[in-house]
């Protein structure tokens, strides 16, 4: 092997947050059938956490993250990535201009997660959604074309009390505190009749999973990891 | 922030193995005082696990990893890294030609680990060492200039029975199996009088730590992570 010509190099546009990026990289390994190092898929990662806050920008309270996302993605282009995956849901609000600027194939995290949700509970299920305020308010999931799904979102007071503080607690490294907050948010969605909950922020599966959630969860990060590995293995076999 | 000019971007030459790289990235986060994403240090990672086996090359049984290491490192140069850290001990057998080829400052994992060991148990301690056959046989640690240290290495049959299979088990994803093997290897070194054990292979701290080892361990990966964070924060403050 040598240099830029290697096939199947997955580019990870990360750092949003850094722990979610590490979680994604771990799930890439878990999704790969491997006995020795050389069986694993090649990955380059740009984890530049200085990308401006995505929710603040969506709410008009902060600068656009797009220039920083493009700059971080260009690091991956220069490093020889053949595909880009972004383990951050909210950043997908800038997916189209980012893809135009980078000129590489990109996996769309929300589409991958929705495919996984439909496979789990069917195309007409009642799905709960947890995510940042921007992901919830923007229709990033609910407006993505799966018209048969019925969505249950946290109420405003639940977002303020449990969801946003839970996500921030993960980013600050407080895993037990974050878990306690997000389990409550999940329970409220289950109580209103959700059949499964989409973990629509990559910080959330770090603390909420099928072990502590009251109903099944759809881990968008794990779904994106499996799709990235499948792409790489197909490229390398070609 | 934007583009190549960002100060303090740590470059991680990884993939040897992939799980050790993820462990390193996690330890970089753990070593960073942070409340929000933007407090974390910027990191670019090249995790190309197709680098030829380092121990096989050292033993004359396989091709040199140097061209692949250079190619992987050049991805980091192109991605804008200002410093390179390599979370693989055995790869440090090719440290000098790699540094010449890349032309960037590089942290030397073994020196960082030895500083940590001396700080823990003093410059004349009896230190056990666990690592790959190439790391043990090459004098990568024992010949690195700390002449006061007295080294205890696993015997050949212990390497064959516990150490090498333990490292391979980590690479194959068998954490419990690996832990059982490596705890036995650590116990044998403790029985011969070691005061601490240097985990001289980045797969080992994934399964052996101060929770299950019979005597204190020196985690070279964590030491390298702390040094990388200190470099980045200093660059960003400058």
Coordinates of C-alpha atoms in Angstrom, one line a residue:
Chain A
X1 CA 0.0 0.0 0.0
X2 CA 1.1 3.6 -0.4
X3 CA -0.1 7.2 -0.5
X4 CA -3.1 8.8 -1.9
X5 CA -4.1 5.9 -4.2
X6 CA -5.4 3.6 -1.5
X7 CA -8.9 2.6 -2.1
X8 CA -11.6 2.8 0.5
X9 CA -10.3 5.5 2.9
X10 CA -13.2 6.7 5.0
X11 CA -13.0 10.4 6.0
X12 CA -14.5 11.4 9.3
X13 CA -15.5 15.0 9.7
X14 CA -15.5 15.0 13.5
X15 CA -15.0 16.9 16.7
X16 CA -18.7 17.7 17.2
X17 CA -18.1 16.7 19.9
X18 CA -14.8 14.9 20.2
X19 CA -16.2 12.1 22.4
X20 CA -18.9 11.4 19.8
X21 CA -16.1 11.1 17.2
X22 CA -14.3 8.6 19.3
X23 CA -17.5 6.7 19.8
X24 CA -18.0 6.6 16.0
X25 CA -14.4 5.4 15.4
X26 CA -15.0 2.6 18.0
X27 CA -18.2 1.6 16.3
X28 CA -16.4 1.4 12.9
X29 CA -14.0 -1.1 14.5
X30 CA -16.9 -3.0 16.1
X31 CA -18.6 -3.2 12.7
X32 CA -15.6 -4.7 11.0
X33 CA -14.9 -8.4 10.8
X34 CA -11.1 -8.5 11.6
X35 CA -8.5 -10.8 13.2
X36 CA -5.4 -8.6 12.6
X37 CA -4.8 -4.9 12.1
X38 CA -4.6 -5.2 8.4
X39 CA -8.3 -6.4 8.2
X40 CA -9.6 -3.1 9.5
X41 CA -10.7 -0.3 7.2
X42 CA -8.5 2.8 6.6
X43 CA -9.9 5.9 8.2
X44 CA -8.7 9.5 8.3
X45 CA -10.3 11.8 10.8
X46 CA -10.4 15.6 11.2
X47 CA -11.5 16.3 14.7
X48 CA -11.5 20.1 14.9
X49 CA -13.7 21.0 17.9
X50 CA -13.4 24.8 17.2
X51 CA -16.3 24.5 14.6
X52 CA -18.8 27.2 15.9
X53 CA -21.8 25.9 17.8
X54 CA -24.4 24.5 15.3
X55 CA -27.5 25.1 17.4
X56 CA -26.5 28.7 18.2
X57 CA -26.0 29.4 14.5
X58 CA -29.4 27.8 13.6
X59 CA -31.1 30.0 16.2
X60 CA -29.4 33.1 14.9
X61 CA -27.3 33.5 18.0
X62 CA -23.9 32.7 16.6
X63 CA -21.7 32.6 13.4
X64 CA -22.3 29.9 10.7
X65 CA -20.2 26.8 11.2
X66 CA -20.0 26.3 7.4
X67 CA -16.6 27.9 6.7
X68 CA -15.1 25.8 9.6
X69 CA -16.8 22.7 8.4
X70 CA -15.5 23.2 4.9
X71 CA -12.0 23.9 6.2
X72 CA -12.1 20.7 8.3
X73 CA -13.5 18.7 5.4
X74 CA -10.7 20.0 3.1
X75 CA -8.2 18.4 5.5
X76 CA -9.8 15.1 4.8
X77 CA -9.8 15.7 1.0
X78 CA -6.0 16.5 1.2
X79 CA -5.5 13.4 3.4
X80 CA -6.9 11.2 0.7
X81 CA -10.4 10.4 1.9
X82 CA -12.7 8.8 -0.7
X83 CA -16.0 9.3 1.3
X84 CA -17.0 11.6 4.1
X85 CA -19.1 10.7 7.1
X86 CA -20.0 13.3 9.7
X87 CA -20.8 12.0 13.2
X88 CA -22.9 15.0 14.1
X89 CA -26.6 15.3 13.4
X90 CA -26.9 19.1 13.7
X91 CA -24.1 19.7 11.2
X92 CA -26.3 18.0 8.6
X93 CA -28.2 21.3 8.4
X94 CA -25.2 22.4 6.2
X95 CA -24.9 19.1 4.3
X96 CA -25.7 20.3 0.8
X97 CA -23.3 23.3 0.7
X98 CA -20.6 21.3 2.4
X99 CA -20.9 18.5 -0.2
X100 CA -20.7 21.1 -3.0
X101 CA -17.6 22.6 -1.5
X102 CA -15.8 19.3 -0.9
X103 CA -16.7 17.4 -4.0
X104 CA -16.6 14.0 -2.4
X105 CA -19.3 11.4 -1.8
X106 CA -20.8 11.9 1.6
X107 CA -23.0 9.6 3.7
X108 CA -26.1 11.4 5.1
X109 CA -26.4 10.4 8.8
X110 CA -30.1 11.2 9.0
X111 CA -31.0 9.0 6.0
X112 CA -28.9 6.2 7.4
X113 CA -30.6 6.5 10.8
X114 CA -34.1 6.6 9.2
X115 CA -33.4 3.5 7.2
X116 CA -32.4 1.8 10.4
X117 CA -35.5 3.0 12.3
X118 CA -37.8 1.8 9.5
X119 CA -36.1 -1.6 9.4
X120 CA -36.6 -1.9 13.2
X121 CA -40.2 -0.8 13.7
X122 CA -41.7 -0.4 10.2
X123 CA -42.5 2.6 8.0
X124 CA -45.6 3.7 10.0
X125 CA -44.2 3.5 13.5
X126 CA -44.5 6.0 16.3
X127 CA -40.9 7.2 16.7
X128 CA -39.5 9.3 19.5
X129 CA -36.7 11.7 18.7
X130 CA -34.0 13.1 20.9
X131 CA -31.5 15.7 19.6
X132 CA -30.3 19.2 19.9
X133 CA -32.7 22.1 19.8
X134 CA -31.7 22.8 16.2
X135 CA -32.2 19.2 15.1
X136 CA -35.6 19.1 16.7
X137 CA -36.8 22.5 15.5
X138 CA -35.4 22.3 12.0
X139 CA -37.2 19.2 10.8
X140 CA -33.9 17.5 10.0
X141 CA -35.5 14.1 10.8
X142 CA -39.2 14.8 10.6
X143 CA -39.1 16.5 7.2
X144 CA -36.8 14.0 5.5
X145 CA -39.5 12.3 3.5
X146 CA -40.6 9.3 5.5
X147 CA -44.2 10.5 5.5
X148 CA -45.6 7.4 7.1
X149 CA -43.7 7.8 10.4
X150 CA -45.5 9.5 13.3
X151 CA -43.0 11.6 15.3
X152 CA -43.0 12.3 19.0
X153 CA -40.7 15.1 20.1
X154 CA -39.9 16.2 23.6
X155 CA -42.0 19.2 24.9
X156 CA -40.2 22.5 25.3
X157 CA -39.9 22.1 29.1
X158 CA -38.5 18.6 28.6
X159 CA -35.9 20.0 26.2
X160 CA -34.9 22.7 28.6
X161 CA -34.8 20.4 31.6
X162 CA -33.4 17.2 30.3
X163 CA -32.4 17.1 26.6
X164 CA -30.1 20.1 26.2
X165 CA -28.5 19.8 29.6
X166 CA -28.0 16.1 29.0
X167 CA -26.1 16.8 25.7
X168 CA -24.0 19.5 27.3
X169 CA -23.2 17.2 30.2
X170 CA -21.7 14.6 27.7
X171 CA -19.7 17.3 26.1
X172 CA -18.3 18.3 29.5
X173 CA -17.4 14.7 30.3
X174 CA -20.2 14.1 33.0
X175 CA -21.4 10.7 31.8
X176 CA -23.5 9.7 34.9
X177 CA -25.2 13.1 35.0
X178 CA -26.0 13.0 31.3
X179 CA -27.4 9.5 31.5
X180 CA -29.8 10.4 34.3
X181 CA -31.1 13.4 32.4
X182 CA -31.5 11.6 29.0
X183 CA -33.2 8.5 30.5
X184 CA -35.9 10.8 31.8
X185 CA -36.4 12.4 28.4
X186 CA -36.6 8.9 26.9
X187 CA -39.1 7.8 29.5
X188 CA -41.4 10.7 28.7
X189 CA -41.4 9.8 25.0
X190 CA -42.1 6.1 25.9
X191 CA -45.0 7.2 28.1
X192 CA -46.6 9.1 25.2
X193 CA -46.5 5.9 23.1
X194 CA -43.2 5.9 21.2
X195 CA -42.2 2.4 19.9
X196 CA -38.6 3.3 19.6
X197 CA -36.4 6.4 20.1
X198 CA -34.0 7.8 17.5
X199 CA -30.8 9.0 19.2
X200 CA -30.6 12.0 16.9
X201 CA -27.5 13.6 18.4
X202 CA -24.2 11.7 18.5
X203 CA -23.5 12.6 22.1
X204 CA -26.6 10.7 23.2
X205 CA -25.6 7.1 22.5
X206 CA -22.6 7.7 24.7
X207 CA -25.0 7.6 27.7
X208 CA -28.3 6.2 26.4
X209 CA -28.6 2.7 24.9
X210 CA -30.7 -0.5 24.9
X211 CA -29.3 -1.3 28.3
X212 CA -30.8 1.7 30.1
X213 CA -33.5 3.1 27.8
X214 CA -37.2 2.1 28.5
X215 CA -37.8 1.2 24.8
X216 CA -35.5 0.2 21.9
X217 CA -33.2 2.9 20.6
X218 CA -31.9 3.6 17.1
X219 CA -28.2 4.5 17.3
X220 CA -27.6 6.7 14.4
X221 CA -23.8 6.7 15.1
X222 CA -23.7 2.9 14.9
X223 CA -25.7 2.9 11.7
X224 CA -23.4 5.4 10.1
X225 CA -20.4 3.3 11.2
X226 CA -21.8 0.1 9.6
X227 CA -22.5 2.0 6.3
X228 CA -19.0 3.4 6.3
X229 CA -17.4 0.0 6.8
X230 CA -19.6 -1.5 4.1
X231 CA -18.5 1.2 1.6
X232 CA -14.8 0.8 2.4
X233 CA -14.9 -3.0 2.2
X234 CA -16.7 -2.8 -1.2
X235 CA -14.1 -0.3 -2.5
X236 CA -11.2 -2.4 -1.4
X237 CA -12.7 -5.6 -2.9
X238 CA -13.3 -3.8 -6.2
Chain B
X1 CA -11.0 29.4 12.7
X2 CA -10.2 28.3 9.3
X3 CA -8.0 26.1 7.2
X4 CA -4.3 25.1 7.4
X5 CA -3.3 28.0 9.6
X6 CA -4.9 26.7 12.8
X7 CA -2.3 26.4 15.6
X8 CA -1.8 23.3 17.7
X9 CA -3.3 20.6 15.5
X10 CA -2.1 17.3 16.8
X11 CA -1.4 14.6 14.1
X12 CA -2.0 11.0 15.1
X13 CA -0.2 8.4 13.1
X14 CA -2.5 5.5 14.0
X15 CA -4.1 2.3 13.0
X16 CA -1.5 0.1 14.8
X17 CA -3.9 -1.2 15.9
X18 CA -7.1 0.8 15.3
X19 CA -8.4 0.1 18.9
X20 CA -5.2 1.5 20.4
X21 CA -5.7 4.6 18.3
X22 CA -9.2 5.1 19.6
X23 CA -7.9 4.5 23.1
X24 CA -5.3 7.3 22.5
X25 CA -7.9 9.7 21.2
X26 CA -10.1 9.0 24.2
X27 CA -7.2 9.7 26.5
X28 CA -6.5 13.0 24.7
X29 CA -10.1 14.0 25.6
X30 CA -9.6 12.8 29.2
X31 CA -6.4 14.8 29.5
X32 CA -8.1 18.1 28.3
X33 CA -9.9 20.5 30.7
X34 CA -13.1 21.2 28.7
X35 CA -16.6 22.3 29.3
X36 CA -17.7 22.7 25.6
X37 CA -16.5 21.3 22.3
X38 CA -14.5 24.3 21.5
X39 CA -12.2 23.8 24.6
X40 CA -10.9 20.5 23.2
X41 CA -7.7 20.3 21.2
X42 CA -7.8 19.9 17.4
X43 CA -6.6 16.5 16.2
X44 CA -6.2 14.9 12.8
X45 CA -5.8 11.2 12.6
X46 CA -4.5 8.8 9.9
X47 CA -5.6 5.3 11.0
X48 CA -4.3 3.1 8.1
X49 CA -4.2 -0.4 9.5
X50 CA -2.6 -1.8 6.3
X51 CA 0.9 -0.8 7.6
X52 CA 2.8 -4.1 7.4
X53 CA 3.3 -5.9 10.7
X54 CA 6.1 -4.2 12.6
X55 CA 7.3 -7.3 14.6
X56 CA 7.4 -9.4 11.4
X57 CA 9.6 -6.8 9.7
X58 CA 11.9 -6.5 12.7
X59 CA 12.3 -10.3 12.7
X60 CA 13.1 -10.4 9.0
X61 CA 9.9 -12.2 8.2
X62 CA 8.0 -9.4 6.4
X63 CA 8.4 -6.2 4.5
X64 CA 9.4 -2.9 6.1
X65 CA 6.6 -0.8 7.4
X66 CA 8.5 2.4 6.7
X67 CA 7.1 3.3 3.2
X68 CA 3.5 2.8 4.6
X69 CA 4.3 4.8 7.7
X70 CA 5.7 7.6 5.6
X71 CA 2.6 7.6 3.4
X72 CA 0.3 7.6 6.4
X73 CA 2.3 10.4 8.0
X74 CA 2.1 12.4 4.8
X75 CA -1.6 12.4 5.0
X76 CA -1.2 14.2 8.4
X77 CA 1.2 16.7 6.9
X78 CA -1.3 17.5 4.1
X79 CA -4.1 17.7 6.7
X80 CA -2.3 20.5 8.5
X81 CA -0.8 18.7 11.6
X82 CA 1.8 20.7 13.5
X83 CA 3.1 17.7 15.6
X84 CA 3.0 14.0 15.1
X85 CA 2.3 11.4 17.8
X86 CA 2.4 7.7 17.1
X87 CA 0.4 5.5 19.5
X88 CA 2.3 2.3 18.6
X89 CA 5.5 1.4 20.4
X90 CA 7.0 -1.0 17.9
X91 CA 6.6 1.6 15.1
X92 CA 9.2 3.7 17.0
X93 CA 11.9 1.3 15.6
X94 CA 11.5 3.4 12.5
X95 CA 11.2 6.8 14.3
X96 CA 14.3 8.5 13.0
X97 CA 13.8 7.8 9.2
X98 CA 10.1 8.6 9.6
X99 CA 10.9 12.0 11.2
X100 CA 13.4 12.8 8.5
X101 CA 10.8 12.0 5.8
X102 CA 8.0 14.0 7.3
X103 CA 9.8 17.0 8.6
X104 CA 7.5 17.8 11.5
X105 CA 8.1 17.7 15.2
X106 CA 7.3 14.3 16.6
X107 CA 6.8 13.1 20.2
X108 CA 8.8 10.0 21.1
X109 CA 6.4 7.6 22.9
X110 CA 9.2 5.6 24.6
X111 CA 10.9 8.7 26.0
X112 CA 7.5 10.0 27.2
X113 CA 6.8 6.7 28.9
X114 CA 10.2 6.5 30.5
X115 CA 9.8 10.0 32.0
X116 CA 6.5 8.9 33.4
X117 CA 8.0 5.7 34.9
X118 CA 10.9 7.5 36.5
X119 CA 8.5 10.1 38.0
X120 CA 6.4 7.2 39.4
X121 CA 9.1 4.9 40.9
X122 CA 12.4 6.7 40.6
X123 CA 15.5 6.5 38.3
X124 CA 16.8 3.3 39.9
X125 CA 13.7 1.2 40.1
X126 CA 13.1 -2.4 39.0
X127 CA 10.7 -2.0 36.0
X128 CA 8.8 -4.8 34.3
X129 CA 8.2 -4.4 30.6
X130 CA 5.5 -5.8 28.4
X131 CA 5.4 -5.3 24.7
X132 CA 5.7 -7.0 21.3
X133 CA 8.5 -9.4 20.6
X134 CA 10.2 -6.7 18.5
X135 CA 9.9 -4.1 21.3
X136 CA 11.3 -6.5 23.9
X137 CA 14.1 -7.8 21.7
X138 CA 15.2 -4.5 20.1
X139 CA 16.1 -2.6 23.3
X140 CA 13.6 0.1 22.4
X141 CA 13.0 0.7 26.1
X142 CA 16.0 -0.9 27.7
X143 CA 18.6 0.8 25.5
X144 CA 17.0 4.3 25.6
X145 CA 19.6 5.8 28.0
X146 CA 18.0 5.5 31.4
X147 CA 21.0 3.5 32.7
X148 CA 19.9 3.4 36.3
X149 CA 16.7 1.4 35.7
X150 CA 16.9 -2.3 36.2
X151 CA 14.6 -4.1 33.7
X152 CA 12.7 -7.3 34.1
X153 CA 11.4 -8.8 30.8
X154 CA 9.1 -11.7 30.3
X155 CA 10.9 -15.0 29.7
X156 CA 10.6 -16.5 26.2
X157 CA 8.0 -19.1 27.2
X158 CA 6.0 -16.3 28.9
X159 CA 6.1 -14.2 25.8
X160 CA 5.0 -17.2 23.7
X161 CA 2.2 -18.2 26.1
X162 CA 0.9 -14.9 27.4
X163 CA 2.3 -11.7 25.9
X164 CA 2.1 -12.2 22.2
X165 CA -1.3 -14.1 22.3
X166 CA -2.6 -11.4 24.6
X167 CA -1.7 -8.6 22.2
X168 CA -3.1 -10.5 19.3
X169 CA -6.4 -11.1 21.2
X170 CA -6.8 -7.3 21.7
X171 CA -6.3 -6.8 17.9
X172 CA -8.9 -9.5 17.3
X173 CA -11.4 -7.8 19.7
X174 CA -11.2 -10.4 22.4
X175 CA -10.9 -8.2 25.5
X176 CA -11.6 -10.7 28.2
X177 CA -9.3 -13.3 26.7
X178 CA -6.6 -10.7 26.3
X179 CA -6.9 -9.5 29.9
X180 CA -6.6 -13.0 31.3
X181 CA -3.4 -13.6 29.4
X182 CA -1.7 -10.3 30.1
X183 CA -2.6 -10.3 33.8
X184 CA -0.6 -13.6 34.1
X185 CA 2.3 -12.0 32.3
X186 CA 2.2 -9.0 34.7
X187 CA 2.0 -11.3 37.7
X188 CA 5.1 -13.2 36.7
X189 CA 7.0 -9.9 36.5
X190 CA 5.7 -8.8 39.9
X191 CA 6.7 -12.2 41.4
X192 CA 10.3 -11.5 40.2
X193 CA 10.4 -8.2 42.0
X194 CA 9.2 -5.5 39.5
X195 CA 8.0 -2.4 41.3
X196 CA 5.9 -1.2 38.3
X197 CA 5.2 -2.4 34.8
X198 CA 5.6 -0.4 31.7
X199 CA 2.8 -1.2 29.2
X200 CA 5.1 -0.9 26.2
X201 CA 2.5 -1.8 23.6
X202 CA -0.5 0.4 23.0
X203 CA -2.9 -2.7 22.8
X204 CA -2.0 -3.6 26.4
X205 CA -3.7 -0.7 28.4
X206 CA -6.9 -1.6 26.7
X207 CA -7.1 -4.7 28.9
X208 CA -4.5 -4.2 31.7
X209 CA -4.6 -1.3 34.1
X210 CA -4.2 -0.3 37.7
X211 CA -7.6 -2.0 38.4
X212 CA -6.5 -5.5 37.5
X213 CA -2.7 -5.5 37.5
X214 CA -0.9 -6.8 40.6
X215 CA 1.5 -3.7 40.8
X216 CA 1.2 -0.2 39.4
X217 CA 1.4 0.2 35.6
X218 CA 2.8 2.9 33.4
X219 CA 0.4 3.6 30.6
X220 CA 2.5 4.9 27.8
X221 CA -0.6 5.8 25.8
X222 CA -2.0 8.1 28.5
X223 CA 1.4 9.7 28.9
X224 CA 1.6 10.4 25.2
X225 CA -1.9 11.8 25.3
X226 CA -1.1 14.2 28.1
X227 CA 2.0 15.4 26.3
X228 CA 0.1 16.0 23.1
X229 CA -2.6 18.0 24.8
X230 CA 0.1 20.1 26.6
X231 CA 1.8 20.9 23.3
X232 CA -1.5 21.9 21.6
X233 CA -2.7 24.1 24.5
X234 CA 0.7 25.8 24.5
X235 CA 0.6 26.4 20.8
X236 CA -2.9 27.8 20.9
X237 CA -2.0 30.1 23.8
X238 CA 1.0 31.4 22.0

